mmCIF file of C-alpha atoms in Angstrom:
data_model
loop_
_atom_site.group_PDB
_atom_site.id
_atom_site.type_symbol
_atom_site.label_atom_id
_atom_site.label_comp_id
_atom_site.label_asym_id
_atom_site.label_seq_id
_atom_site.Cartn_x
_atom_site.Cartn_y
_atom_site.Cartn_z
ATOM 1 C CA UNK A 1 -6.005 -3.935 -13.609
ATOM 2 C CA UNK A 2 -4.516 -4.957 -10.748
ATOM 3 C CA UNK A 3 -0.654 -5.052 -9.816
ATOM 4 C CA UNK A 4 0.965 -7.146 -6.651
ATOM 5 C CA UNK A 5 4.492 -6.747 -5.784
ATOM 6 C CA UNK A 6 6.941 -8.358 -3.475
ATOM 7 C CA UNK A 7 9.692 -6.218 -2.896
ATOM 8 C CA UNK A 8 13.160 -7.114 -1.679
ATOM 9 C CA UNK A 9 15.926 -5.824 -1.863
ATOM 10 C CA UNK A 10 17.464 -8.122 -4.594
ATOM 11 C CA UNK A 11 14.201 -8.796 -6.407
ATOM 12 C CA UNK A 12 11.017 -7.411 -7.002
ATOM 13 C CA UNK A 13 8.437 -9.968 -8.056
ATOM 14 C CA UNK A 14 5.568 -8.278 -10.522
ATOM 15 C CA UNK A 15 1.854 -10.140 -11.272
ATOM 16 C CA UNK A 16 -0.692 -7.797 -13.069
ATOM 17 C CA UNK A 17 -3.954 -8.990 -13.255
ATOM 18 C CA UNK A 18 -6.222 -7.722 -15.942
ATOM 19 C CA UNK A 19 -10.118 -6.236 -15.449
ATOM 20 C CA UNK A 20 -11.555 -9.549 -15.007
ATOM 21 C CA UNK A 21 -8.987 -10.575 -12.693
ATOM 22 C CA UNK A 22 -7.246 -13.097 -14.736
ATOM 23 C CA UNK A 23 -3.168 -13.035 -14.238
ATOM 24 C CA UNK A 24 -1.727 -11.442 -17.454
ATOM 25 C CA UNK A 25 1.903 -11.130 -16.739
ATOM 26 C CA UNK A 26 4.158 -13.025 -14.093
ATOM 27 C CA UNK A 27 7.938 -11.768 -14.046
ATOM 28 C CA UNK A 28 10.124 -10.067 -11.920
ATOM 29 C CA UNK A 29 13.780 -7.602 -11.886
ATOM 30 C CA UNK A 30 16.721 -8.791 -10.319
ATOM 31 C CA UNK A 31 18.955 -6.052 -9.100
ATOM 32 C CA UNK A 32 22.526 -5.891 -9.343
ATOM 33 C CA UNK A 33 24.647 -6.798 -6.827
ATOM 34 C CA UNK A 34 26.914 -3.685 -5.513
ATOM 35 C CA UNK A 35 24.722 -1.148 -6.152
ATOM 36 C CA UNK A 36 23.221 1.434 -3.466
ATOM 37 C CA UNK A 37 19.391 1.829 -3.267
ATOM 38 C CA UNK A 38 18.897 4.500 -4.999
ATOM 39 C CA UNK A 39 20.373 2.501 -8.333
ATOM 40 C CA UNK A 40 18.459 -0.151 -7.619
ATOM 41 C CA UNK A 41 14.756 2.348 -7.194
ATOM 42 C CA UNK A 42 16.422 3.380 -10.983
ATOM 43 C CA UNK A 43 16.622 -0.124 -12.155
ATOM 44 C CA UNK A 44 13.122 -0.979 -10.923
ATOM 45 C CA UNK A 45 11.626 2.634 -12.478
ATOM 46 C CA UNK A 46 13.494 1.793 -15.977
ATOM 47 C CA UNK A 47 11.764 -1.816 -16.327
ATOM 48 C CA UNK A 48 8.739 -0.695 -15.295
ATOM 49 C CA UNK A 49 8.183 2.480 -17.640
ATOM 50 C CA UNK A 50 8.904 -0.289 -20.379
ATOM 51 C CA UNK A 51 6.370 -2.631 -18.733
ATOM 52 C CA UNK A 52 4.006 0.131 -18.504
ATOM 53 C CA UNK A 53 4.263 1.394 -21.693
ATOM 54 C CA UNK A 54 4.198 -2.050 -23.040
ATOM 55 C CA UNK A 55 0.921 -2.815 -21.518
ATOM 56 C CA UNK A 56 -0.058 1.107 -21.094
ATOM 57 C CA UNK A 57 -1.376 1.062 -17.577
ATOM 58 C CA UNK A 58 -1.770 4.284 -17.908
ATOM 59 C CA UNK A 59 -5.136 4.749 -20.029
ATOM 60 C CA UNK A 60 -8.299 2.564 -21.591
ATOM 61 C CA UNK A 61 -8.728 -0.609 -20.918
ATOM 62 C CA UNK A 62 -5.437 -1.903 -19.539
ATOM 63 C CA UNK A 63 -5.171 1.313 -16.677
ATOM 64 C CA UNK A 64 -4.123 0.424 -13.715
ATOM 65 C CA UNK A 65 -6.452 0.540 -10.771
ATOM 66 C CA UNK A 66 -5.255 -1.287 -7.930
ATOM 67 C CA UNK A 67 -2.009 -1.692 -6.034
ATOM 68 C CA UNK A 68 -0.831 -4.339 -3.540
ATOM 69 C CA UNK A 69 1.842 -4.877 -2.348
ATOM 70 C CA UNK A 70 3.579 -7.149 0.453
ATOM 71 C CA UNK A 71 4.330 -5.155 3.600
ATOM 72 C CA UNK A 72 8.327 -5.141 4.411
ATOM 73 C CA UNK A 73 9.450 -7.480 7.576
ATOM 74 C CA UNK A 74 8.509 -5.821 10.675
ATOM 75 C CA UNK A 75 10.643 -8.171 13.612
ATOM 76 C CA UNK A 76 13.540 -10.031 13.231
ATOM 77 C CA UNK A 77 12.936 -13.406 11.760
ATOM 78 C CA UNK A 78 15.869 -15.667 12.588
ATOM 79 C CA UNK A 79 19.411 -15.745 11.070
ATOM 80 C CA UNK A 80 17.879 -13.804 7.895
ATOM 81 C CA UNK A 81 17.227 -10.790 9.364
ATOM 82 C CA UNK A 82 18.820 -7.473 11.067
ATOM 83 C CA UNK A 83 18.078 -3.754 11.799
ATOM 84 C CA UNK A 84 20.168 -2.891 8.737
ATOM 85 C CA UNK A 85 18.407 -5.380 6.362
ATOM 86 C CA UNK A 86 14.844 -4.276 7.727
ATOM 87 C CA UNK A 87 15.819 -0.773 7.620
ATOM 88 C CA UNK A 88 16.571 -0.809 3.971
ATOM 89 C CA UNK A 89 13.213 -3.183 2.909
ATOM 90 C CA UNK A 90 11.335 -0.741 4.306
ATOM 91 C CA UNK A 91 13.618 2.370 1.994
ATOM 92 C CA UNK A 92 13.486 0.703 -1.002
ATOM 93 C CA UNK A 93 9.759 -0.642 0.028
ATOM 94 C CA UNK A 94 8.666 3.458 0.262
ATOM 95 C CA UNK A 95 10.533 4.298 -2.668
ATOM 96 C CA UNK A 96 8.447 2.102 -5.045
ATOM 97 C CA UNK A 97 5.309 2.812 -3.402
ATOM 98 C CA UNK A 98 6.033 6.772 -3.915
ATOM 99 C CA UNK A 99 7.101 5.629 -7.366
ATOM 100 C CA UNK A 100 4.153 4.053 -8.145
ATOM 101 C CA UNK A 101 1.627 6.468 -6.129
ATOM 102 C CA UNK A 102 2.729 9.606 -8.171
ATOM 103 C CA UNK A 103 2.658 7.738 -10.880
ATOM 104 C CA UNK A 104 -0.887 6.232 -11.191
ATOM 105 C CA UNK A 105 -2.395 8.381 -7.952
ATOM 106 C CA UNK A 106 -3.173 5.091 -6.382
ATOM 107 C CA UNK A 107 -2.850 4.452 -2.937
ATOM 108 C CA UNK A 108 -1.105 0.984 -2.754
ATOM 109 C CA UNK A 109 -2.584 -1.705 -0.125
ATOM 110 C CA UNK A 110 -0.184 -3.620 2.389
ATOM 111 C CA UNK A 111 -0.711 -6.758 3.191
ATOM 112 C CA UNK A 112 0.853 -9.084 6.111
ATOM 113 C CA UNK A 113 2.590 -12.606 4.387
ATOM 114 C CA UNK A 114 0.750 -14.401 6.519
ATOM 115 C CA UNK A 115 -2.751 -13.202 5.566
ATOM 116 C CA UNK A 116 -2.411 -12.711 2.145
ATOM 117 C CA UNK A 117 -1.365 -16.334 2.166
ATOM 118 C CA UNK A 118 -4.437 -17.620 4.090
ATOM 119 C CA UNK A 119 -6.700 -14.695 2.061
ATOM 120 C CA UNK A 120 -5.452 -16.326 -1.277
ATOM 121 C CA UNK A 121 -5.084 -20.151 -0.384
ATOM 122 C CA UNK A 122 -7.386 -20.601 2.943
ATOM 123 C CA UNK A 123 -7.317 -24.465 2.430
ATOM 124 C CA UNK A 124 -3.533 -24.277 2.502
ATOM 125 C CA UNK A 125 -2.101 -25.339 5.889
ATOM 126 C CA UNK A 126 2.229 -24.376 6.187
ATOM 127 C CA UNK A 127 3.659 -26.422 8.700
ATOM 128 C CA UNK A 128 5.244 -24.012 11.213
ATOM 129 C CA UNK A 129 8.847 -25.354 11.428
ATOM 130 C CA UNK A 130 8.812 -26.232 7.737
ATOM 131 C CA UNK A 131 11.925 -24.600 6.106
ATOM 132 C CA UNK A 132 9.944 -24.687 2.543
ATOM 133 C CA UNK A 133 7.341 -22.258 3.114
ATOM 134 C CA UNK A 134 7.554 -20.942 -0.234
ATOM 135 C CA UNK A 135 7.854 -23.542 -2.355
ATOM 136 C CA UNK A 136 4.590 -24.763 -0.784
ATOM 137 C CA UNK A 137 3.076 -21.429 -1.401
ATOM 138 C CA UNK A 138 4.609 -21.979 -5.278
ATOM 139 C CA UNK A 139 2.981 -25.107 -5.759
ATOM 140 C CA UNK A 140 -0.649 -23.452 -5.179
ATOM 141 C CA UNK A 141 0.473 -21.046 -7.681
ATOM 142 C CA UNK A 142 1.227 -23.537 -10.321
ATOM 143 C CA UNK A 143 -1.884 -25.764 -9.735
ATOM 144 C CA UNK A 144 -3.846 -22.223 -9.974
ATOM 145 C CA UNK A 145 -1.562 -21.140 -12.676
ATOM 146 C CA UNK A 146 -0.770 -23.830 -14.993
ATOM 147 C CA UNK A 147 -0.014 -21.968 -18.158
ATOM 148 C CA UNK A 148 2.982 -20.046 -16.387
ATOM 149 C CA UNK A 149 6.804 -20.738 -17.931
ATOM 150 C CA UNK A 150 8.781 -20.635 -14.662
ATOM 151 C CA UNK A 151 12.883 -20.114 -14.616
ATOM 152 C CA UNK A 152 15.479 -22.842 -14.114
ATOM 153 C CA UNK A 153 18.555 -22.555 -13.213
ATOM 154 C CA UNK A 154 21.099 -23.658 -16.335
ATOM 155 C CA UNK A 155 23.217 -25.129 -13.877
ATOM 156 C CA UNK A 156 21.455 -27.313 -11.576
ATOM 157 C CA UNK A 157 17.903 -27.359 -13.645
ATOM 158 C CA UNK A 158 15.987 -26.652 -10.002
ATOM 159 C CA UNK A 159 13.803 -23.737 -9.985
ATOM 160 C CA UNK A 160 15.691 -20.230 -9.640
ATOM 161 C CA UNK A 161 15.096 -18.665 -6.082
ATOM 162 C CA UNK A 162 13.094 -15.683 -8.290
ATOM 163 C CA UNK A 163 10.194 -17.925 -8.680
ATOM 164 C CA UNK A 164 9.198 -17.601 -5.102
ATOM 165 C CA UNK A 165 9.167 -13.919 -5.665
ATOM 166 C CA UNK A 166 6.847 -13.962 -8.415
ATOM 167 C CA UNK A 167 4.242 -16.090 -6.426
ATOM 168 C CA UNK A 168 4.220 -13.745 -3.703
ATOM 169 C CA UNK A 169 3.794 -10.909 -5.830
ATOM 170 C CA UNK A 170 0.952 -13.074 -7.457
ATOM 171 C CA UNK A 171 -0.735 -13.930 -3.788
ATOM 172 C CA UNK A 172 -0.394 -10.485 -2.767
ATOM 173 C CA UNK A 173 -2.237 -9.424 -5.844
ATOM 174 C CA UNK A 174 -4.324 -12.736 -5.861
ATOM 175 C CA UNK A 175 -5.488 -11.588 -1.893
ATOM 176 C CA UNK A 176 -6.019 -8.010 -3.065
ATOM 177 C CA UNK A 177 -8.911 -9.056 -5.320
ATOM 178 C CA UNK A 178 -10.840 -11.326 -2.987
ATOM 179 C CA UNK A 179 -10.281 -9.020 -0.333
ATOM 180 C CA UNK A 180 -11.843 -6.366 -2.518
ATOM 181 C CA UNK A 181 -14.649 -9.149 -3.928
ATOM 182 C CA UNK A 182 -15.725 -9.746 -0.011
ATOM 183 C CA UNK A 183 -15.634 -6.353 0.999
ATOM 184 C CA UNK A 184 -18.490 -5.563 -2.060
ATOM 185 C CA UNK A 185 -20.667 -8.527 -1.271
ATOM 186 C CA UNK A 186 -20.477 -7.223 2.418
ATOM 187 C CA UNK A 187 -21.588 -3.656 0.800
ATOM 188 C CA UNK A 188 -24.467 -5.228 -1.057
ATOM 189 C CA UNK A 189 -25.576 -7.017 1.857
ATOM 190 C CA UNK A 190 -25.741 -4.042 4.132
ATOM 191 C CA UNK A 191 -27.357 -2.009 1.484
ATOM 192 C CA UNK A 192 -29.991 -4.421 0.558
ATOM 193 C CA UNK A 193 -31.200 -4.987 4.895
#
């Protein structure tokens, strides 16, 4: 199986894809507001031992093989970003990949927003000044992912801001396999000149 994550520091957005590289699970963990990181790596290790366990990546069929995740902001990027706010993506971003690595002994795989995107959508063209990046990058996920219940807010009835985590986590997952699926074919080809 294969797992992408985005991590934030308010959400974590979760897609596992099976063997055959079909999405099996879409969701994501909110954390509460207030608390320090180290509450929050507890929050995220707590829903995942139950995710594991429900899906037990851990042995036969369903074990995990492959990690990807979305690498944490490198540069400031406008009004939402500062040295404090990169500083702890890239904590809590280490702390889950340990997590995870001495949990399954997988190395995770980074990837850049910007290329998973083009690796898992290359017909998709984002406008650069457009200030709805990611709801573009949610509508491929819907037409590729039809079946998928996404979350409303009760309120307002528009879609909750979560959503956009769980379709990066799927594209960074999404890019991990095709990236993998290339880098084969380019194997075979060497192999058989």
């Amino acid at each position: 199986m294969t797992l992408g994550l985005d991590i934030s520091t308010t959400v974590v957005g979760i897609a596992l894809f099976d063997s055959k590289n079909k999405l099996c699970n879409l969701e994501y963990i909110k954390f509460k507001p207030k608390t320090n990181l180290f509450q929050r790596m507890d929050d995220f290790v707590e829903h995942f031992e139950k995710l594991s366990s429900a899906i037990n990546l851990e042995k036969g069929k369903n074990r995990l093989n492959h990690i990807s995740i979305e690498e944490p902001l490198k540069a400031f990027k406008g009004k939402f970003s500062n040295a404090e706010t990169i500083q702890k993506l890239t904590t809590i971003n280490a702390f889950i990949s340990i997590y995870l690595y001495r949990k399954f002994k997988i190395e995770p795989r980074y990837y850049n927003v910007q290329t998973a995107r083009k690796t898992a959508f290359p017909s998709l063209v984002l406008p650069k000044s457009s200030p709805n990046k990611k709801y573009l990058i949610w509508e491929k996920v819907v037409e590729k992912e039809p079946q998928i219940n996404w979350t409303y807010s009760k309120k307002t009835h528009k879609l909750k801001d979560e959503n956009f985590d769980m379709s990066d986590a799927y594209v960074v997952g999404y890019a991990d396999i095709i990236t993998r699926e290339i880098t084969k074919k380019n194997i075979t080809k060497e192999i058989e000149i």
